[in-house]
Coordinates of N, CA and C in Angstrom, one line a residue:
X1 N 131.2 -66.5 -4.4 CA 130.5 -66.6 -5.7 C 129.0 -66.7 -5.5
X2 N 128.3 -66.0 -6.7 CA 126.8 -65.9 -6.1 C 126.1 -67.1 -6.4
X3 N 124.8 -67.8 -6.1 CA 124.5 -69.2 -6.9 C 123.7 -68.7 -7.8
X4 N 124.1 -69.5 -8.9 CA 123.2 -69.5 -10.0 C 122.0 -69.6 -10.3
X5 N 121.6 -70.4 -9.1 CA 120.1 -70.7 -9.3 C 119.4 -69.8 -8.6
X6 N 120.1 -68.6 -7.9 CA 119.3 -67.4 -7.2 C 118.6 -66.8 -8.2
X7 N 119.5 -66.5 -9.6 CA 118.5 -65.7 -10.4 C 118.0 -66.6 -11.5
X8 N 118.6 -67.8 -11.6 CA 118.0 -68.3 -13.0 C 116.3 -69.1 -13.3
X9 N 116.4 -68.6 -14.3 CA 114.8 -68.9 -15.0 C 114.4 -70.5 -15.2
X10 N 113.5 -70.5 -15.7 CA 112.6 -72.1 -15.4 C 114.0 -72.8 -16.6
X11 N 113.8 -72.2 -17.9 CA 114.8 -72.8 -18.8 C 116.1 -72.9 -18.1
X12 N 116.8 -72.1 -17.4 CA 118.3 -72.3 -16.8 C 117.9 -73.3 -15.5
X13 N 117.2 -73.3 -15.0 CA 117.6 -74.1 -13.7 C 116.9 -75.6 -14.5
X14 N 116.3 -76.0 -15.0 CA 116.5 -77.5 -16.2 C 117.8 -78.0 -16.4
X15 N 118.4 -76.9 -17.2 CA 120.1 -77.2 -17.2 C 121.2 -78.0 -16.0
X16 N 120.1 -77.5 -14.7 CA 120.8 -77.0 -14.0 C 120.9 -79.4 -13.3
X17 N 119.9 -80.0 -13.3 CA 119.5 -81.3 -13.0 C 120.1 -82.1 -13.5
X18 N 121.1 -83.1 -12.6 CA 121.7 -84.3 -13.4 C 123.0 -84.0 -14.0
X19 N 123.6 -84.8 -13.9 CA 125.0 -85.5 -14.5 C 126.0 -84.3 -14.5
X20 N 127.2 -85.1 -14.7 CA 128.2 -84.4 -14.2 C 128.7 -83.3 -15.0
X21 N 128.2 -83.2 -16.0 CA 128.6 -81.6 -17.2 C 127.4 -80.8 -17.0
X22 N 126.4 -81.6 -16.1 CA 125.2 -80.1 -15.6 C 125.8 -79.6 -14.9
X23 N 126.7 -80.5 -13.9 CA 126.8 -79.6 -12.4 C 128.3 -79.0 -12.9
X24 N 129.0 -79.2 -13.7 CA 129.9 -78.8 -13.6 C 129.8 -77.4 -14.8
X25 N 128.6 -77.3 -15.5 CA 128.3 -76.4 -16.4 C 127.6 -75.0 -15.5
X26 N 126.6 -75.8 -14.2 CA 125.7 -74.8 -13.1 C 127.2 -74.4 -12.8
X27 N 128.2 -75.3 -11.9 CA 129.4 -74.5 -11.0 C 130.2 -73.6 -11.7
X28 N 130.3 -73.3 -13.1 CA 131.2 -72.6 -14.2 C 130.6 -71.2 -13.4
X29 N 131.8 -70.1 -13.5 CA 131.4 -68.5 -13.4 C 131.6 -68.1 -14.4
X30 N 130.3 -67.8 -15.0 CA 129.9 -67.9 -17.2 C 130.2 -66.7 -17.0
X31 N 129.6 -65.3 -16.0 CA 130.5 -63.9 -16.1 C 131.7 -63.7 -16.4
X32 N 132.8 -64.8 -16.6 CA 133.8 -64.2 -16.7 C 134.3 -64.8 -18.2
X33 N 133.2 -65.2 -19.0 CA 133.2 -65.3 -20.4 C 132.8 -64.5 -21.6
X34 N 133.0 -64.7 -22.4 CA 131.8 -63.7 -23.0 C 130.8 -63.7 -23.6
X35 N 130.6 -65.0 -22.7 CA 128.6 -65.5 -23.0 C 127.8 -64.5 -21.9
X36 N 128.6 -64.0 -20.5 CA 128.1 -63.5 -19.4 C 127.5 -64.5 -18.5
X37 N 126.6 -64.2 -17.6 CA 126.0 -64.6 -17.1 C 125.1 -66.0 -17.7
X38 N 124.7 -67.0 -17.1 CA 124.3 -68.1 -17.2 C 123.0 -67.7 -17.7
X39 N 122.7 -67.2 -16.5 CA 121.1 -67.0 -16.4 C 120.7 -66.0 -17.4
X40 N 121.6 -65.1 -18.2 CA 120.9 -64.1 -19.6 C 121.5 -65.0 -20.5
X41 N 121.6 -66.3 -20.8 CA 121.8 -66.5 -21.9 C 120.7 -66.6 -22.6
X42 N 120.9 -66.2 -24.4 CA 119.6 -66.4 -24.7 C 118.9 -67.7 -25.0
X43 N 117.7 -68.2 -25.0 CA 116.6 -69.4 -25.0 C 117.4 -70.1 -25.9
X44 N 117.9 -69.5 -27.1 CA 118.2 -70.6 -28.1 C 119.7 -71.3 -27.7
X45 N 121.0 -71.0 -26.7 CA 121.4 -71.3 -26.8 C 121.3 -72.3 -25.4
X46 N 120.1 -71.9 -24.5 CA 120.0 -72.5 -23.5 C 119.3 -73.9 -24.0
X47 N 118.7 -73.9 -24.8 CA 118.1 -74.9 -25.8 C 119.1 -75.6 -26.1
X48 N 120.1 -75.2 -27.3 CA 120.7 -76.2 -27.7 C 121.8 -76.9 -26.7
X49 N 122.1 -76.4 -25.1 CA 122.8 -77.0 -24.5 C 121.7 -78.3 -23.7
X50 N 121.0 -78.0 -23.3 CA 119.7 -78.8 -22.8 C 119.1 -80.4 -23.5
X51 N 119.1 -79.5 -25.2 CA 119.2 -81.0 -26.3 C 120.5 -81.5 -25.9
X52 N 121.1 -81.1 -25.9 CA 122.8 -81.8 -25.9 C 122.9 -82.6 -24.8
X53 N 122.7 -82.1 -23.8 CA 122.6 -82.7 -22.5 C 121.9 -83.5 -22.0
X54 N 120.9 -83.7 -22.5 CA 120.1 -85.1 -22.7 C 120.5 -86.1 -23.4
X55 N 121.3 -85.9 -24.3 CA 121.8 -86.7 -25.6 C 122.3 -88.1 -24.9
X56 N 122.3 -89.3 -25.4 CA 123.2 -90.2 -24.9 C 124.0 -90.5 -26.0
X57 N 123.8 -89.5 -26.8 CA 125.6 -89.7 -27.8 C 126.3 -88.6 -27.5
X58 N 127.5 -88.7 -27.7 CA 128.6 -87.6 -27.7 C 128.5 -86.5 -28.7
X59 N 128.0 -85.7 -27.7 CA 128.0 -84.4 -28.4 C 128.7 -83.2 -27.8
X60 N 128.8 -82.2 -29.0 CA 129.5 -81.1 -28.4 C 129.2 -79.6 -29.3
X61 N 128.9 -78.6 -28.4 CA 128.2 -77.4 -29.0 C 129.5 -76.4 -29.1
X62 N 129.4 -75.6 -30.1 CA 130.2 -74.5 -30.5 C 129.3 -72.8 -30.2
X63 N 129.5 -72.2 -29.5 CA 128.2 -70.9 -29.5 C 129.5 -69.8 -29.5
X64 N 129.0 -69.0 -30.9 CA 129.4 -67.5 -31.0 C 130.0 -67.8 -31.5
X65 N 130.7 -66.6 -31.7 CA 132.0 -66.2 -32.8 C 133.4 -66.7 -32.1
X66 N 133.1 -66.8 -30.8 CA 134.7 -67.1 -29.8 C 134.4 -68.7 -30.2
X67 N 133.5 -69.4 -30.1 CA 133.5 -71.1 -30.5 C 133.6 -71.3 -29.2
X68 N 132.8 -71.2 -28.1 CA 133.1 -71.4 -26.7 C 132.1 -72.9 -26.7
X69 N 132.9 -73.8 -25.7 CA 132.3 -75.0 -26.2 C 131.4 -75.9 -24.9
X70 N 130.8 -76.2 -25.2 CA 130.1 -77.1 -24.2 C 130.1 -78.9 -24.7
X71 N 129.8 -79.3 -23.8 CA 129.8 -80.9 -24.1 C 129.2 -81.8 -23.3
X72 N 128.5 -83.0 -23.5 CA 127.9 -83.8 -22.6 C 128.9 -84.7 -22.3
X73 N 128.0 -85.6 -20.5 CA 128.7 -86.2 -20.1 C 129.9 -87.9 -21.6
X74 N 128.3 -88.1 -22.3 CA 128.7 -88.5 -23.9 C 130.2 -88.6 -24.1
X75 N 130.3 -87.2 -24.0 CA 131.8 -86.4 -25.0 C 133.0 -86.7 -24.0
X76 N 132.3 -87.2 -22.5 CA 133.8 -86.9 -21.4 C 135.1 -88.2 -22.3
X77 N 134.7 -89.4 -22.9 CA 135.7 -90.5 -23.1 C 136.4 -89.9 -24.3
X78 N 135.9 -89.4 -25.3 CA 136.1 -88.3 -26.0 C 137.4 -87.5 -26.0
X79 N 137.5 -87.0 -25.1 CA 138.0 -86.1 -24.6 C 139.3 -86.1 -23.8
X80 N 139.2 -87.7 -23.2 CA 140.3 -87.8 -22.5 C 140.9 -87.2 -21.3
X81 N 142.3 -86.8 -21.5 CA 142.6 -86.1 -20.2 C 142.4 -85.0 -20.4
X82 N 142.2 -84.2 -21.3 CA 141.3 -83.1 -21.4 C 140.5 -83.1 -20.9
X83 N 139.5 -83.6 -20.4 CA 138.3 -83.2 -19.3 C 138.8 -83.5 -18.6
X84 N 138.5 -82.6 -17.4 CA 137.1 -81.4 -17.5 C 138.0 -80.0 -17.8
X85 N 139.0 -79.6 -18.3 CA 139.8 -78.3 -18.2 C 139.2 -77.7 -19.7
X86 N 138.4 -79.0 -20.6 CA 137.7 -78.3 -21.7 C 137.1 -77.6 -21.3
X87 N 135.9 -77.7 -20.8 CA 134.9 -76.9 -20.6 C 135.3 -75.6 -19.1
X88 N 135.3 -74.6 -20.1 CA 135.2 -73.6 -20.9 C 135.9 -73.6 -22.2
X89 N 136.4 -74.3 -23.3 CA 137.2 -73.3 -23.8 C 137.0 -72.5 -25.4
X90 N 137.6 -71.4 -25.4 CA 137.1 -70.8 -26.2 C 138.4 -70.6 -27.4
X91 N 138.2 -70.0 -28.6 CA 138.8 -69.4 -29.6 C 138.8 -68.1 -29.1
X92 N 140.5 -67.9 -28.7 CA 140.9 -66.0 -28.7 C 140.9 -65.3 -30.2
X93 N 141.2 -65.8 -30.9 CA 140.4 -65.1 -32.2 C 139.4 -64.8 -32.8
X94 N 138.9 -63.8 -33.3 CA 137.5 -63.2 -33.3 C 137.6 -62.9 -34.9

């Protein structure tokens, strides 16, 4: 697997610092979604994960039409035994 931080930009490698839904959002292989690659996501969605991720309330982002979801560390009690197999998951309906 290639590392992410070979190609990514000043906005993605930010993402990339701290707690455990950074590192486990950097170790995701986003290619095999249909967000693509980490590092082409566009600024605004690299933004709204960034706000989120700083958050110290539980939050949780929906991006696109698939509803693919992201979440801060916040969201893990949340979540239950569901984390960490949430993150990725998406809506197969379009």
């Amino acid at each position: 697997m290639q590392d992410p931080m070979a190609e990514a930009d000043g906005a993605y490698r930010n993402l990339l610092s701290g707690g455990e839904m950074r590192s486990r959002i950097a170790a995701f292989d986003w290619s095999q979604t249909p967000l693509g690659c980490a590092s082409d996501w566009p600024s605004s969605l690299k933004s709204a994960v960034e706000i989120m991720l700083t958050s110290r309330y539980p939050m949780l982002v929906w991006w696109g039409p698939e509803l693919i979801q992201f979440y801060n560390d916040a969201y893990v009690p949340v979540l239950g035994r569901r984390h960490p197999a949430y993150l990725p998951s998406w809506s197969a309906d379009e």
